[in-house]
Short mmCIF file of C-alpha atoms in Angstrom, two decimals:
data_model
loop_
_atom_site.label_atom_id
_atom_site.label_comp_id
_atom_site.label_asym_id
_atom_site.label_seq_id
_atom_site.Cartn_x
_atom_site.Cartn_y
_atom_site.Cartn_z
CA UNK T 277 119.14 -82.11 -13.73
CA UNK T 278 117.63 -79.73 -11.15
CA UNK T 279 119.21 -79.99 -7.72
CA UNK T 280 117.11 -79.45 -4.58
CA UNK T 281 119.41 -76.54 -3.70
CA UNK T 282 118.26 -74.81 -6.89
CA UNK T 283 114.73 -74.66 -5.45
CA UNK T 284 115.30 -74.15 -1.71
CA UNK T 285 118.41 -73.27 0.28
CA UNK T 286 119.15 -71.77 3.71
CA UNK T 287 120.12 -68.11 4.10
CA UNK T 288 120.58 -65.85 7.11
CA UNK T 289 116.95 -64.75 6.72
CA UNK T 290 115.64 -68.31 6.52
CA UNK T 291 114.82 -70.97 3.94
CA UNK T 292 114.75 -69.22 0.54
CA UNK T 293 113.11 -70.26 -2.72
CA UNK T 294 115.26 -68.67 -5.44
CA UNK T 295 113.03 -69.21 -8.50
CA UNK T 296 109.91 -68.19 -6.56
CA UNK T 297 111.63 -65.33 -4.72
CA UNK T 298 110.03 -66.06 -1.35
CA UNK T 299 111.03 -67.43 2.05
CA UNK T 300 109.42 -70.10 4.23
CA UNK T 301 109.11 -69.06 7.91
CA UNK T 302 111.79 -66.36 7.63
CA UNK T 303 113.43 -65.21 10.85
CA UNK T 304 113.65 -61.57 9.75
CA UNK T 305 111.38 -59.29 7.67
CA UNK T 306 111.37 -60.15 3.95
CA UNK T 307 109.36 -59.10 0.88
CA UNK T 308 107.47 -62.39 0.52
CA UNK T 309 106.94 -65.08 3.14
CA UNK T 310 105.11 -68.40 3.35
CA UNK T 311 104.22 -69.04 7.00
CA UNK T 312 103.56 -72.59 8.19
CA UNK T 313 101.91 -71.76 11.53
CA UNK T 314 101.32 -69.06 14.11
CA UNK T 315 104.00 -69.74 16.74
CA UNK T 316 106.21 -66.71 17.17
CA UNK T 317 109.47 -68.32 16.04
CA UNK T 318 107.88 -69.17 12.67
CA UNK T 319 105.38 -66.32 12.24
CA UNK T 320 107.14 -62.99 12.59
CA UNK T 321 105.90 -59.50 11.95
CA UNK T 322 107.03 -57.06 9.25
CA UNK T 323 106.94 -59.07 6.00
CA UNK T 324 105.81 -57.34 2.83
CA UNK T 325 103.46 -60.19 1.89
CA UNK T 326 102.39 -63.31 3.77
CA UNK T 327 100.83 -66.48 2.37
CA UNK T 328 99.34 -68.80 4.99
CA UNK T 329 96.17 -70.64 5.91
CA UNK T 330 93.22 -68.44 6.92
CA UNK T 331 93.57 -69.64 10.52
CA UNK T 332 97.28 -68.76 10.68
CA UNK T 333 96.57 -65.31 9.26
CA UNK T 334 93.86 -64.85 11.91
CA UNK T 335 96.28 -65.93 14.66
CA UNK T 336 98.92 -63.50 13.40
CA UNK T 337 96.40 -60.66 13.35
CA UNK T 338 95.25 -61.54 16.86
CA UNK T 339 98.80 -61.51 18.18
CA UNK T 340 100.43 -58.73 16.18
CA UNK T 341 97.55 -56.50 15.06
CA UNK T 342 95.90 -56.07 11.69
CA UNK T 343 99.00 -54.40 10.19
CA UNK T 344 101.32 -57.36 10.77
CA UNK T 345 101.98 -57.44 7.01
CA UNK T 346 101.36 -55.17 4.03
CA UNK T 347 99.59 -57.87 2.01
CA UNK T 348 98.09 -61.19 3.05
CA UNK T 349 97.10 -64.16 0.89
CA UNK T 350 94.88 -66.83 2.43
CA UNK T 351 95.42 -70.31 1.04
CA UNK T 352 93.13 -73.09 2.26
CA UNK T 353 94.43 -76.62 2.65
CA UNK T 354 94.90 -78.23 -0.75
CA UNK T 355 94.71 -75.03 -2.79
CA UNK T 356 97.61 -74.27 -5.12
CA UNK T 357 99.14 -70.83 -5.39
CA UNK T 358 101.81 -69.90 -7.92
CA UNK T 359 104.61 -67.36 -7.94
CA UNK T 360 107.16 -67.01 -10.74
CA UNK T 361 106.26 -70.48 -11.96
CA UNK T 362 106.72 -72.13 -8.53
CA UNK T 363 103.64 -73.86 -7.13
CA UNK T 364 102.89 -73.67 -3.39
CA UNK T 365 100.33 -75.94 -1.75
CA UNK T 366 99.57 -75.93 1.97
CA UNK T 367 98.53 -79.23 3.57
CA UNK T 368 97.79 -80.03 7.24
CA UNK T 369 100.70 -80.47 9.67
CA UNK T 370 98.72 -81.47 12.79
CA UNK T 371 100.73 -79.11 15.01
CA UNK T 372 98.24 -76.41 16.05
CA UNK T 373 95.19 -74.70 14.57
CA UNK T 374 95.92 -73.71 10.96
CA UNK T 375 99.37 -75.30 10.88
CA UNK T 376 100.54 -76.41 7.46
CA UNK T 377 103.29 -78.07 5.53
CA UNK T 378 104.40 -76.11 2.48
CA UNK T 379 104.59 -78.37 -0.60
CA UNK T 380 106.71 -76.50 -3.14
CA UNK T 381 106.99 -77.73 -6.75
CA UNK T 382 109.04 -76.47 -9.69
CA UNK T 383 110.03 -78.09 -12.96
CA UNK T 384 109.21 -81.60 -11.77
CA UNK T 385 110.87 -81.30 -8.35
CA UNK T 386 108.73 -81.31 -5.19
CA UNK T 387 110.02 -80.35 -1.75
CA UNK T 388 107.91 -80.31 1.41
CA UNK T 389 108.71 -78.01 4.33
CA UNK T 390 107.02 -79.57 7.34
CA UNK T 391 107.26 -76.63 9.74
CA UNK T 392 106.42 -78.26 13.09
CA UNK T 393 104.22 -81.35 13.07
CA UNK T 394 102.90 -84.34 14.96
CA UNK T 395 101.10 -87.51 13.87
CA UNK T 396 98.80 -88.31 16.77
CA UNK T 397 95.21 -87.16 17.04
CA UNK T 398 94.57 -83.62 18.28
CA UNK T 399 90.94 -82.52 18.80
CA UNK T 400 91.87 -78.88 18.10
CA UNK T 401 93.44 -79.14 14.63
CA UNK T 402 93.35 -81.04 11.34
CA UNK T 403 95.63 -84.11 11.35
CA UNK T 404 98.93 -84.35 9.48
CA UNK T 405 98.57 -85.25 5.81
CA UNK T 406 101.43 -87.18 4.17
CA UNK T 407 102.18 -86.14 0.59
CA UNK T 408 104.67 -87.60 -1.91
CA UNK T 409 107.79 -85.48 -2.38
CA UNK T 410 111.38 -85.77 -3.51
CA UNK T 411 112.77 -83.93 -0.46
CA UNK T 412 111.11 -83.77 2.97
CA UNK T 413 112.37 -81.03 5.29
CA UNK T 414 111.62 -82.14 8.83
CA UNK T 415 111.87 -80.68 12.29
CA UNK T 416 113.71 -82.79 14.89
CA UNK T 417 112.63 -81.30 18.22
CA UNK T 418 112.34 -84.79 19.73
CA UNK T 419 114.68 -86.50 17.29
CA UNK T 420 116.19 -89.06 19.65
CA UNK T 421 114.96 -92.62 20.41
CA UNK T 422 114.55 -91.76 24.11
CA UNK T 423 111.59 -89.51 23.25
CA UNK T 424 108.52 -91.72 22.98
CA UNK T 425 105.47 -89.85 24.23
CA UNK T 426 102.69 -91.73 26.05
CA UNK T 427 99.04 -91.52 24.93
CA UNK T 428 97.50 -88.12 25.66
CA UNK T 429 94.46 -89.69 27.34
CA UNK T 430 96.72 -91.38 29.91
CA UNK T 431 98.40 -88.09 30.81
CA UNK T 432 95.08 -86.24 31.14
CA UNK T 433 93.82 -89.21 33.17
CA UNK T 434 96.64 -88.58 35.64
CA UNK T 435 95.48 -84.98 36.00
CA UNK T 436 91.88 -86.04 36.58
CA UNK T 437 93.06 -88.65 39.10
CA UNK T 438 95.01 -85.99 40.99
CA UNK T 439 91.92 -83.79 41.11
CA UNK T 440 90.10 -86.65 42.78
CA UNK T 441 92.92 -87.35 45.22
CA UNK T 442 93.38 -83.71 46.23
CA UNK T 443 89.91 -82.13 46.06
CA UNK T 444 90.90 -79.14 48.18
CA UNK T 445 93.90 -78.13 46.06
CA UNK T 446 93.80 -75.96 42.95
CA UNK T 447 95.45 -77.62 39.95
CA UNK T 448 97.52 -75.13 37.92
CA UNK T 449 98.38 -76.48 34.48
CA UNK T 450 101.16 -74.72 32.61
CA UNK T 451 100.40 -74.82 28.89
CA UNK T 452 101.57 -72.60 26.06
CA UNK T 453 99.05 -70.03 24.90
CA UNK T 454 98.71 -71.15 21.29
CA UNK T 455 97.73 -74.76 20.70
CA UNK T 456 98.72 -76.52 23.91
CA UNK T 457 96.29 -74.68 26.20
CA UNK T 458 93.32 -75.34 23.93
CA UNK T 459 94.34 -78.95 23.43
CA UNK T 460 94.61 -79.58 27.17
CA UNK T 461 91.16 -78.03 27.68
CA UNK T 462 89.59 -80.18 24.94
CA UNK T 463 91.27 -83.34 26.29
CA UNK T 464 89.87 -82.56 29.74
CA UNK T 465 86.41 -82.20 28.22
CA UNK T 466 86.79 -85.56 26.49
CA UNK T 467 87.83 -87.07 29.82
CA UNK T 468 84.49 -85.93 31.29
CA UNK T 469 85.56 -82.74 33.07
CA UNK T 470 82.50 -80.55 32.44
CA UNK T 471 83.05 -77.96 35.19
CA UNK T 472 84.27 -74.46 34.31
CA UNK T 473 87.99 -74.27 33.59
CA UNK T 474 89.74 -71.11 34.74
CA UNK T 475 92.22 -69.45 32.37
CA UNK T 476 94.94 -66.85 32.64
CA UNK T 477 94.19 -63.56 30.89
CA UNK T 478 97.01 -64.12 28.37
CA UNK T 479 94.97 -66.98 26.86
CA UNK T 480 91.57 -65.38 26.51
CA UNK T 481 91.96 -63.93 23.01
CA UNK T 482 93.32 -67.11 21.48
CA UNK T 483 90.67 -69.18 23.26
CA UNK T 484 88.00 -66.98 21.67
CA UNK T 485 89.64 -67.41 18.27
CA UNK T 486 89.59 -71.20 18.63
CA UNK T 487 85.94 -71.07 19.59
CA UNK T 488 85.16 -68.89 16.57
CA UNK T 489 86.80 -71.61 14.48
CA UNK T 490 84.29 -74.13 15.83
CA UNK T 491 86.41 -75.75 18.56
CA UNK T 492 84.21 -76.11 21.63
CA UNK T 493 86.23 -75.47 24.78
CA UNK T 494 83.24 -75.59 27.13
CA UNK T 495 82.69 -73.11 29.96
CA UNK T 496 85.76 -70.95 30.66
CA UNK T 497 86.15 -68.36 33.39
CA UNK T 498 88.91 -65.81 34.07
CA UNK T 499 91.39 -66.74 36.78
CA UNK T 500 91.49 -63.17 38.04
CA UNK T 501 89.86 -61.08 40.77
CA UNK T 502 89.88 -64.02 43.14
CA UNK T 503 90.52 -64.02 46.85
CA UNK T 504 93.26 -65.86 48.69
CA UNK T 505 93.15 -69.69 48.68
CA UNK T 506 90.78 -69.71 45.72
CA UNK T 507 89.67 -72.52 43.39
CA UNK T 508 90.29 -75.60 45.51
CA UNK T 509 89.43 -78.64 43.40
CA UNK T 510 89.37 -76.63 40.17
CA UNK T 511 91.58 -76.53 37.07
CA UNK T 512 93.47 -73.38 36.11
CA UNK T 513 95.30 -73.21 32.77
CA UNK T 514 98.05 -70.60 32.52
CA UNK T 515 101.34 -69.91 30.72
CA UNK T 516 104.15 -71.98 32.28
CA UNK T 517 105.91 -68.88 33.59
CA UNK T 518 102.78 -67.81 35.48
CA UNK T 519 102.54 -70.98 37.57
CA UNK T 520 105.96 -70.14 39.02
CA UNK T 521 105.14 -66.48 39.58
CA UNK T 522 103.54 -64.58 42.47
CA UNK T 523 100.34 -64.80 40.42
CA UNK T 524 100.00 -68.45 41.47
CA UNK T 525 100.10 -67.77 45.20
CA UNK T 526 96.45 -66.76 45.38
CA UNK T 527 95.27 -70.32 44.76
CA UNK T 528 94.48 -72.99 47.32
CA UNK T 529 97.63 -75.07 48.01
CA UNK T 530 98.24 -75.41 44.25
CA UNK T 531 99.35 -78.57 42.48
CA UNK T 532 101.66 -77.33 39.74
CA UNK T 533 101.48 -79.23 36.45
CA UNK T 534 103.14 -78.59 33.10
CA UNK T 535 102.03 -80.04 29.75
CA UNK T 536 105.07 -80.52 27.51
CA UNK T 537 107.01 -83.22 25.72
CA UNK T 538 109.98 -82.12 27.80
CA UNK T 539 108.27 -83.36 30.96
CA UNK T 540 109.58 -86.80 30.04
CA UNK T 541 112.97 -85.49 31.17
CA UNK T 542 112.80 -85.66 34.96
CA UNK T 543 115.55 -83.09 35.44
CA UNK T 544 113.52 -80.51 33.54
CA UNK T 545 110.45 -81.16 35.67
CA UNK T 546 112.51 -80.84 38.86
CA UNK T 547 114.19 -77.69 37.60
CA UNK T 548 110.80 -76.05 37.07
CA UNK T 549 109.44 -77.29 40.38
CA UNK T 550 106.65 -79.19 38.64
CA UNK T 551 104.71 -81.53 40.93
CA UNK T 552 102.63 -83.16 38.17
CA UNK T 553 104.53 -83.41 34.87
CA UNK T 554 102.24 -84.13 31.90
CA UNK T 555 103.99 -85.49 28.81
CA UNK T 556 101.80 -83.90 26.14
CA UNK T 557 103.64 -82.63 23.07
CA UNK T 558 102.65 -80.78 19.92
CA UNK T 559 105.72 -82.19 18.16
CA UNK T 560 106.35 -85.62 16.68
CA UNK T 561 108.24 -88.00 18.93
CA UNK T 562 110.94 -90.36 17.67
CA UNK T 563 108.49 -93.02 16.48
CA UNK T 564 106.31 -90.49 14.69
CA UNK T 565 109.35 -88.93 13.00
CA UNK T 566 110.80 -92.21 11.76
CA UNK T 567 107.39 -93.61 10.76
CA UNK T 568 106.83 -90.45 8.72
CA UNK T 569 110.18 -90.82 6.99
CA UNK T 570 109.38 -94.46 6.19
CA UNK T 571 105.90 -93.63 4.91
CA UNK T 572 107.01 -90.79 2.64
CA UNK T 573 109.96 -92.71 1.14
CA UNK T 574 111.45 -89.45 -0.14
CA UNK T 575 114.74 -89.28 -2.03
CA UNK T 576 116.24 -87.00 0.62
CA UNK T 577 115.51 -85.84 4.15
CA UNK T 578 116.69 -82.42 5.33
CA UNK T 579 116.58 -82.19 9.11
CA UNK T 580 116.45 -78.97 11.08
CA UNK T 581 115.83 -77.17 14.41
CA UNK T 582 116.31 -80.00 16.83
CA UNK T 583 118.41 -83.12 17.33
CA UNK T 584 119.56 -83.81 13.79
CA UNK T 585 122.18 -86.41 14.71
CA UNK T 586 119.70 -89.12 15.68
CA UNK T 587 117.68 -88.84 12.49
CA UNK T 588 120.80 -88.58 10.35
CA UNK T 589 122.00 -91.86 11.87
CA UNK T 590 118.56 -93.41 11.23
CA UNK T 591 118.83 -92.34 7.58
CA UNK T 592 122.29 -93.90 7.33
CA UNK T 593 121.18 -97.20 8.87
CA UNK T 594 118.10 -97.36 6.63
CA UNK T 595 119.91 -96.48 3.42
CA UNK T 596 118.32 -93.05 3.01
CA UNK T 597 119.97 -89.75 2.19
CA UNK T 598 119.91 -87.29 5.08
CA UNK T 599 121.28 -83.79 5.57
CA UNK T 600 121.44 -81.43 8.54
CA UNK T 601 120.01 -78.11 7.41
CA UNK T 602 120.93 -76.20 10.60
CA UNK T 603 118.54 -73.31 10.17
CA UNK T 604 118.92 -70.72 12.92
CA UNK T 605 116.30 -68.74 14.80
CA UNK T 606 113.89 -71.54 15.71
CA UNK T 607 113.45 -72.52 19.33
CA UNK T 608 113.07 -76.05 20.66
CA UNK T 609 109.96 -75.15 22.60
CA UNK T 610 106.85 -73.40 21.30
CA UNK T 611 105.27 -70.13 22.44
CA UNK T 612 105.05 -68.88 25.94
CA UNK T 613 103.46 -65.54 26.74
CA UNK T 614 103.58 -64.65 30.41
CA UNK T 615 101.14 -61.84 29.79
CA UNK T 616 99.47 -60.35 26.75
CA UNK T 617 102.82 -59.81 25.01
CA UNK T 618 102.91 -62.00 21.89
CA UNK T 619 106.68 -62.33 22.00
CA UNK T 620 108.72 -65.44 21.22
CA UNK T 621 107.27 -68.63 22.64
CA UNK T 622 108.15 -72.22 22.10
CA UNK T 623 106.84 -75.38 23.66
CA UNK T 624 107.30 -79.06 23.56
#
């Protein structure tokens, strides 16, 4: 009888597949890596070989340069790659552009590494795809019942309402450079905001990449070279750190907003000085996590980088086998670049 630990187990470098001799989202340079998505705590530079979706490889090249790895292997959603008799199939995770779950199969055992994921609609990436497996390895960023995120359209509606109430104030929206910024822009477009949206320079390259991938962000303009008290009544999207920096002082009496699942915690919003908290997350909330567990009906659930205790208790109550994996090196929040530096970022 093959045990799950014979196929995947945690090491100091990350989750290791012994028979396949590769790691999934390793936290230090390794010979062979499978990368689930482009956020900096999962996609690191210096691996000998990287297997990922074409979009994730493009994101890594954009952020780290063309020499981010010695060898790259693009694997489209649904394709099967094989190494040392272990099959690897990438399927959509619904987190950001190109994000994937790694479905790993060997000698009749299938384990799915979710990476980061969410279940609600996102106009900038392919939705999460459930797949049968014996063991599902899940994130738990918002793994407590208190985290139930409202509909995205309602949160964007609050931003649009504020623009109408304060037409002379610039609205600065803090949003992480990969995934969240583009999602906020698309949601604004769907809400009817057709005016140019101004963006921080740190976001321009990734915005162009999204547009090359066919995601229409509408008219965007640089939020630079502007005079004092600029952009009253306009929307500016910037890294969260920038809206609290001297950079933000050039704008007209700015309304500071921040798009994150953590904005449901009032103390965090107050701590950041956020006037308009927007609860928009790229991670599954409690309901999405537990609905996913129920839908998959796996034999085991391994829970990592987040609040494992809540989901472990859910597994116990519902007669399912759960285990805290306790991988290190993954942040609770996704990707923030204050400038062009593609260093570690993590958002809600």
